[in-house]
Amino acid sequence: MREIILCKLGETVLKGANRATFESILLRSLRRRAEACGHFHIYLLQSTIYIEPTDDTCDLDGMYERAKRVFGLVRVTRAAECEKNMEAILACAKAYLPPKMAGVRRFRVDAKRSDKSFPLGSPEIAAEVGGALLSANPRLRVDLHQPEAMIRVEVRDRAAYVHAAQEAGAGGLPYGSSGRGLLLLSGGIDSPVAGYLMAKRGLMLDALYFETPPYTGDLAREKVETLADRLCAYVGRLRLHTISLTEIQEALIRTCDEDYFTLLLRRFMMALAERTAREVGCEALVTGESLGQVASQTLGAMAVTGAGAGMPVFRPCIGLDKEEIVAYARRIDTFETSILPYEDCCTVFTPRHPRTRPKPEVFEAELAKLDFDGLCDRAAATRKTETRRN
Ligand code: ATP
Ligand code: MG
């Protein structure tokens, strides 16, 4: 008896003519994520992906945890594989299931037979397996309506499979099936969540972090690296670019109306992000903005800071409350890192009275005091890139 992992595809199955492309992207990301866990044979058959260890050194537990974070899968299950005859299925069920059913009293067995040449029908298979479990453990009871354990037997093309618990997969679309985007990743709570939400829709990410040395330090940077690593648990690999805003921020402070600092800075960020995106092959920007959350995220503020972006800007948190964003952050394990108290470039030089309803003509006049293109050129030249992995 060998234990393997079975994965059910999500929306990919709805993709019609493009389905094969989606499937191959999905298989590629699973194979890449499997590399750290040993040699697995990973293939697709009848809308199910099979992940089979090829030797004893494979880390099935590790692979299972990874598979649960691969976008495009709706369900992930560990299953025991056996030959396609009732004797083998019953022996497999009796050996494999009891440890998985510890503490369970009420159970139900469902069988599915996609190999129609198998001599027994689904109800008979289920009844036999249920009977075998009952006779092995008299404490058990069959409960079709409120079972504590849902046992499944699948008789498929190549073999039969027995499993106890299906878990939810990460959902969404295969990573990379929706093109590439550049995530503006700060050390805050929102932007990692925004990255996760877009990656879940298949957008392959690069990340861009703006720092202001020496005002922002190594600890702030390490925090962003940790956040990038947390995202890598879902996306595998992430290029993290860093650009210094020091000259721009100092120029802003010297030259411009303090009330407009943050907004002007954000215009620079968007321009630099767009430029970086083009340079590294991304076709969209992603930010963690949420409408009305702070002064720079009111409708009026976003009208001036986001103006002129020459590519789509995705803001998946725009309609979420802080509490909802925090719930996501906890789920993807970024929250504890995000709340570490290090300075971010936006918190260095925060205006005392930030504009929530900026006047576009004043904003543009303030911006015109600066050598926008020159400052952007020199900031872009500070870009450093490293690759984070999981
Ligand atoms: P977050 O919680 O994501 O840091 P925030 O509440 O601090 O967001 P802002 O500072 O207004 O809000 O930033 C809004 C968005 O701008 C962030 O979600 C992020 O996408 C981007 N951003 C802000 N600061 C930086 C930075 N230092 N580097 C990269 N992107 C940034
Ligand atoms: Mg925020």
PDB file of C-alpha atoms in Angstrom, residues 185-298:
ATOM      1  CA  LEU A 185       5.207  45.589  -0.975  1.00  0.00           C
ATOM      2  CA  SER A 186       5.563  47.696   2.151  1.00  0.00           C
ATOM      3  CA  GLY A 187       6.038  46.329   5.634  1.00  0.00           C
ATOM      4  CA  GLY A 188       2.354  46.832   6.426  1.00  0.00           C
ATOM      5  CA  ILE A 189      -0.599  44.512   6.788  1.00  0.00           C
ATOM      6  CA  ASP A 190      -2.354  45.294   3.535  1.00  0.00           C
ATOM      7  CA  SER A 191       0.143  44.864   0.741  1.00  0.00           C
ATOM      8  CA  PRO A 192       1.085  41.204   1.449  1.00  0.00           C
ATOM      9  CA  VAL A 193      -2.636  40.410   1.485  1.00  0.00           C
ATOM     10  CA  ALA A 194      -3.073  42.248  -1.808  1.00  0.00           C
ATOM     11  CA  GLY A 195      -0.243  40.189  -3.275  1.00  0.00           C
ATOM     12  CA  TYR A 196      -1.800  36.966  -2.039  1.00  0.00           C
ATOM     13  CA  LEU A 197      -5.216  37.857  -3.464  1.00  0.00           C
ATOM     14  CA  MET A 198      -3.848  38.671  -6.906  1.00  0.00           C
ATOM     15  CA  ALA A 199      -1.524  35.658  -6.970  1.00  0.00           C
ATOM     16  CA  LYS A 200      -4.605  33.612  -6.199  1.00  0.00           C
ATOM     17  CA  ARG A 201      -6.174  34.945  -9.385  1.00  0.00           C
ATOM     18  CA  GLY A 202      -3.207  33.660 -11.322  1.00  0.00           C
ATOM     19  CA  LEU A 203      -1.100  36.824 -11.449  1.00  0.00           C
ATOM     20  CA  MET A 204       2.582  36.027 -11.245  1.00  0.00           C
ATOM     21  CA  LEU A 205       4.264  38.524  -8.934  1.00  0.00           C
ATOM     22  CA  ASP A 206       7.429  40.510  -8.619  1.00  0.00           C
ATOM     23  CA  ALA A 207       7.635  42.698  -5.524  1.00  0.00           C
ATOM     24  CA  LEU A 208       8.967  46.224  -5.153  1.00  0.00           C
ATOM     25  CA  TYR A 209       9.960  47.740  -1.847  1.00  0.00           C
ATOM     26  CA  PHE A 210      10.811  51.412  -1.380  1.00  0.00           C
ATOM     27  CA  GLU A 211      13.247  52.242   1.357  1.00  0.00           C
ATOM     28  CA  THR A 212      14.711  55.473   2.634  1.00  0.00           C
ATOM     29  CA  PRO A 213      18.175  54.795   3.993  1.00  0.00           C
ATOM     30  CA  PRO A 214      19.423  55.769   6.485  1.00  0.00           C
ATOM     31  CA  TYR A 215      15.988  56.762   7.858  1.00  0.00           C
ATOM     32  CA  THR A 216      14.629  53.261   7.357  1.00  0.00           C
ATOM     33  CA  GLY A 217      16.961  50.562   8.620  1.00  0.00           C
ATOM     34  CA  ASP A 218      17.950  46.960   8.078  1.00  0.00           C
ATOM     35  CA  LEU A 219      15.205  45.719  10.368  1.00  0.00           C
ATOM     36  CA  ALA A 220      12.531  47.318   8.195  1.00  0.00           C
ATOM     37  CA  ARG A 221      14.097  45.671   5.185  1.00  0.00           C
ATOM     38  CA  GLU A 222      14.315  42.273   6.869  1.00  0.00           C
ATOM     39  CA  LYS A 223      10.654  42.577   7.724  1.00  0.00           C
ATOM     40  CA  VAL A 224       9.795  43.017   4.054  1.00  0.00           C
ATOM     41  CA  GLU A 225      12.010  40.065   3.155  1.00  0.00           C
ATOM     42  CA  THR A 226      10.160  37.940   5.679  1.00  0.00           C
ATOM     43  CA  LEU A 227       6.838  39.018   4.191  1.00  0.00           C
ATOM     44  CA  ALA A 228       8.113  38.123   0.724  1.00  0.00           C
ATOM     45  CA  ASP A 229       9.129  34.708   2.094  1.00  0.00           C
ATOM     46  CA  ARG A 230       5.634  34.180   3.493  1.00  0.00           C
ATOM     47  CA  LEU A 231       4.190  34.887   0.063  1.00  0.00           C
ATOM     48  CA  CYS A 232       6.679  32.383  -1.349  1.00  0.00           C
ATOM     49  CA  ALA A 233       4.841  29.690   0.612  1.00  0.00           C
ATOM     50  CA  TYR A 234       2.125  30.228  -2.022  1.00  0.00           C
ATOM     51  CA  VAL A 235       4.066  31.324  -5.055  1.00  0.00           C
ATOM     52  CA  GLY A 236       7.322  29.433  -4.635  1.00  0.00           C
ATOM     53  CA  ARG A 237       9.659  32.144  -5.791  1.00  0.00           C
ATOM     54  CA  LEU A 238       9.514  35.919  -5.786  1.00  0.00           C
ATOM     55  CA  ARG A 239      11.881  38.549  -7.112  1.00  0.00           C
ATOM     56  CA  LEU A 240      12.129  41.373  -4.611  1.00  0.00           C
ATOM     57  CA  HIS A 241      13.294  44.708  -6.005  1.00  0.00           C
ATOM     58  CA  THR A 242      14.343  47.580  -3.762  1.00  0.00           C
ATOM     59  CA  ILE A 243      14.540  51.233  -4.725  1.00  0.00           C
ATOM     60  CA  SER A 244      15.796  54.071  -2.557  1.00  0.00           C
ATOM     61  CA  LEU A 245      13.529  57.102  -2.178  1.00  0.00           C
ATOM     62  CA  THR A 246      15.955  59.068  -0.048  1.00  0.00           C
ATOM     63  CA  GLU A 247      16.816  61.745  -2.594  1.00  0.00           C
ATOM     64  CA  ILE A 248      13.160  62.165  -3.548  1.00  0.00           C
ATOM     65  CA  GLN A 249      11.987  62.489   0.050  1.00  0.00           C
ATOM     66  CA  GLU A 250      14.698  64.976   0.878  1.00  0.00           C
ATOM     67  CA  ALA A 251      13.826  67.024  -2.197  1.00  0.00           C
ATOM     68  CA  LEU A 252      10.142  66.968  -1.213  1.00  0.00           C
ATOM     69  CA  ILE A 253      10.922  68.219   2.277  1.00  0.00           C
ATOM     70  CA  ARG A 254      13.125  71.020   1.003  1.00  0.00           C
ATOM     71  CA  THR A 255      10.822  72.188  -1.710  1.00  0.00           C
ATOM     72  CA  CYS A 256       7.150  71.315  -1.287  1.00  0.00           C
ATOM     73  CA  ASP A 257       4.153  72.110   0.887  1.00  0.00           C
ATOM     74  CA  GLU A 258       4.243  69.708   3.821  1.00  0.00           C
ATOM     75  CA  ASP A 259       0.528  68.911   3.561  1.00  0.00           C
ATOM     76  CA  TYR A 260       1.160  67.347   0.166  1.00  0.00           C
ATOM     77  CA  PHE A 261       4.280  65.281   1.074  1.00  0.00           C
ATOM     78  CA  THR A 262       2.637  61.912   1.262  1.00  0.00           C
ATOM     79  CA  LEU A 263       0.591  62.372  -1.871  1.00  0.00           C
ATOM     80  CA  LEU A 264       3.553  63.608  -3.882  1.00  0.00           C
ATOM     81  CA  LEU A 265       5.647  60.735  -2.618  1.00  0.00           C
ATOM     82  CA  ARG A 266       2.981  58.287  -3.660  1.00  0.00           C
ATOM     83  CA  ARG A 267       2.928  59.752  -7.167  1.00  0.00           C
ATOM     84  CA  PHE A 268       6.665  59.113  -7.351  1.00  0.00           C
ATOM     85  CA  MET A 269       6.142  55.579  -6.086  1.00  0.00           C
ATOM     86  CA  MET A 270       3.532  54.852  -8.718  1.00  0.00           C
ATOM     87  CA  ALA A 271       5.718  56.281 -11.481  1.00  0.00           C
ATOM     88  CA  LEU A 272       8.749  54.301 -10.322  1.00  0.00           C
ATOM     89  CA  ALA A 273       6.680  51.175  -9.924  1.00  0.00           C
ATOM     90  CA  GLU A 274       5.328  51.495 -13.446  1.00  0.00           C
ATOM     91  CA  ARG A 275       8.787  51.994 -14.837  1.00  0.00           C
ATOM     92  CA  THR A 276      10.153  49.036 -12.875  1.00  0.00           C
ATOM     93  CA  ALA A 277       7.236  46.907 -14.010  1.00  0.00           C
ATOM     94  CA  ARG A 278       8.086  47.589 -17.645  1.00  0.00           C
ATOM     95  CA  GLU A 279      11.753  46.873 -17.035  1.00  0.00           C
ATOM     96  CA  VAL A 280      11.137  43.520 -15.383  1.00  0.00           C
ATOM     97  CA  GLY A 281       8.331  42.325 -17.653  1.00  0.00           C
ATOM     98  CA  CYS A 282       5.228  43.054 -15.560  1.00  0.00           C
ATOM     99  CA  GLU A 283       2.030  44.413 -17.092  1.00  0.00           C
ATOM    100  CA  ALA A 284       0.117  45.550 -14.019  1.00  0.00           C
ATOM    101  CA  LEU A 285       0.678  47.063 -10.585  1.00  0.00           C
ATOM    102  CA  VAL A 286      -0.754  45.746  -7.322  1.00  0.00           C
ATOM    103  CA  THR A 287      -1.172  47.835  -4.175  1.00  0.00           C
ATOM    104  CA  GLY A 288      -2.723  47.258  -0.760  1.00  0.00           C
ATOM    105  CA  GLU A 289      -4.848  50.389  -0.817  1.00  0.00           C
ATOM    106  CA  SER A 290      -8.260  50.308   0.858  1.00  0.00           C
ATOM    107  CA  LEU A 291     -10.715  53.106   0.225  1.00  0.00           C
ATOM    108  CA  GLY A 292     -10.742  55.694   2.980  1.00  0.00           C
ATOM    109  CA  GLN A 293      -8.331  53.799   5.229  1.00  0.00           C
ATOM    110  CA  VAL A 294      -5.843  56.653   5.558  1.00  0.00           C
ATOM    111  CA  ALA A 295      -5.575  60.202   4.219  1.00  0.00           C
ATOM    112  CA  SER A 296      -3.738  59.052   1.103  1.00  0.00           C
ATOM    113  CA  GLN A 297      -6.458  56.556   0.252  1.00  0.00           C
ATOM    114  CA  THR A 298      -9.496  58.776  -0.037  1.00  0.00           C
TER     115      THR A 298
END
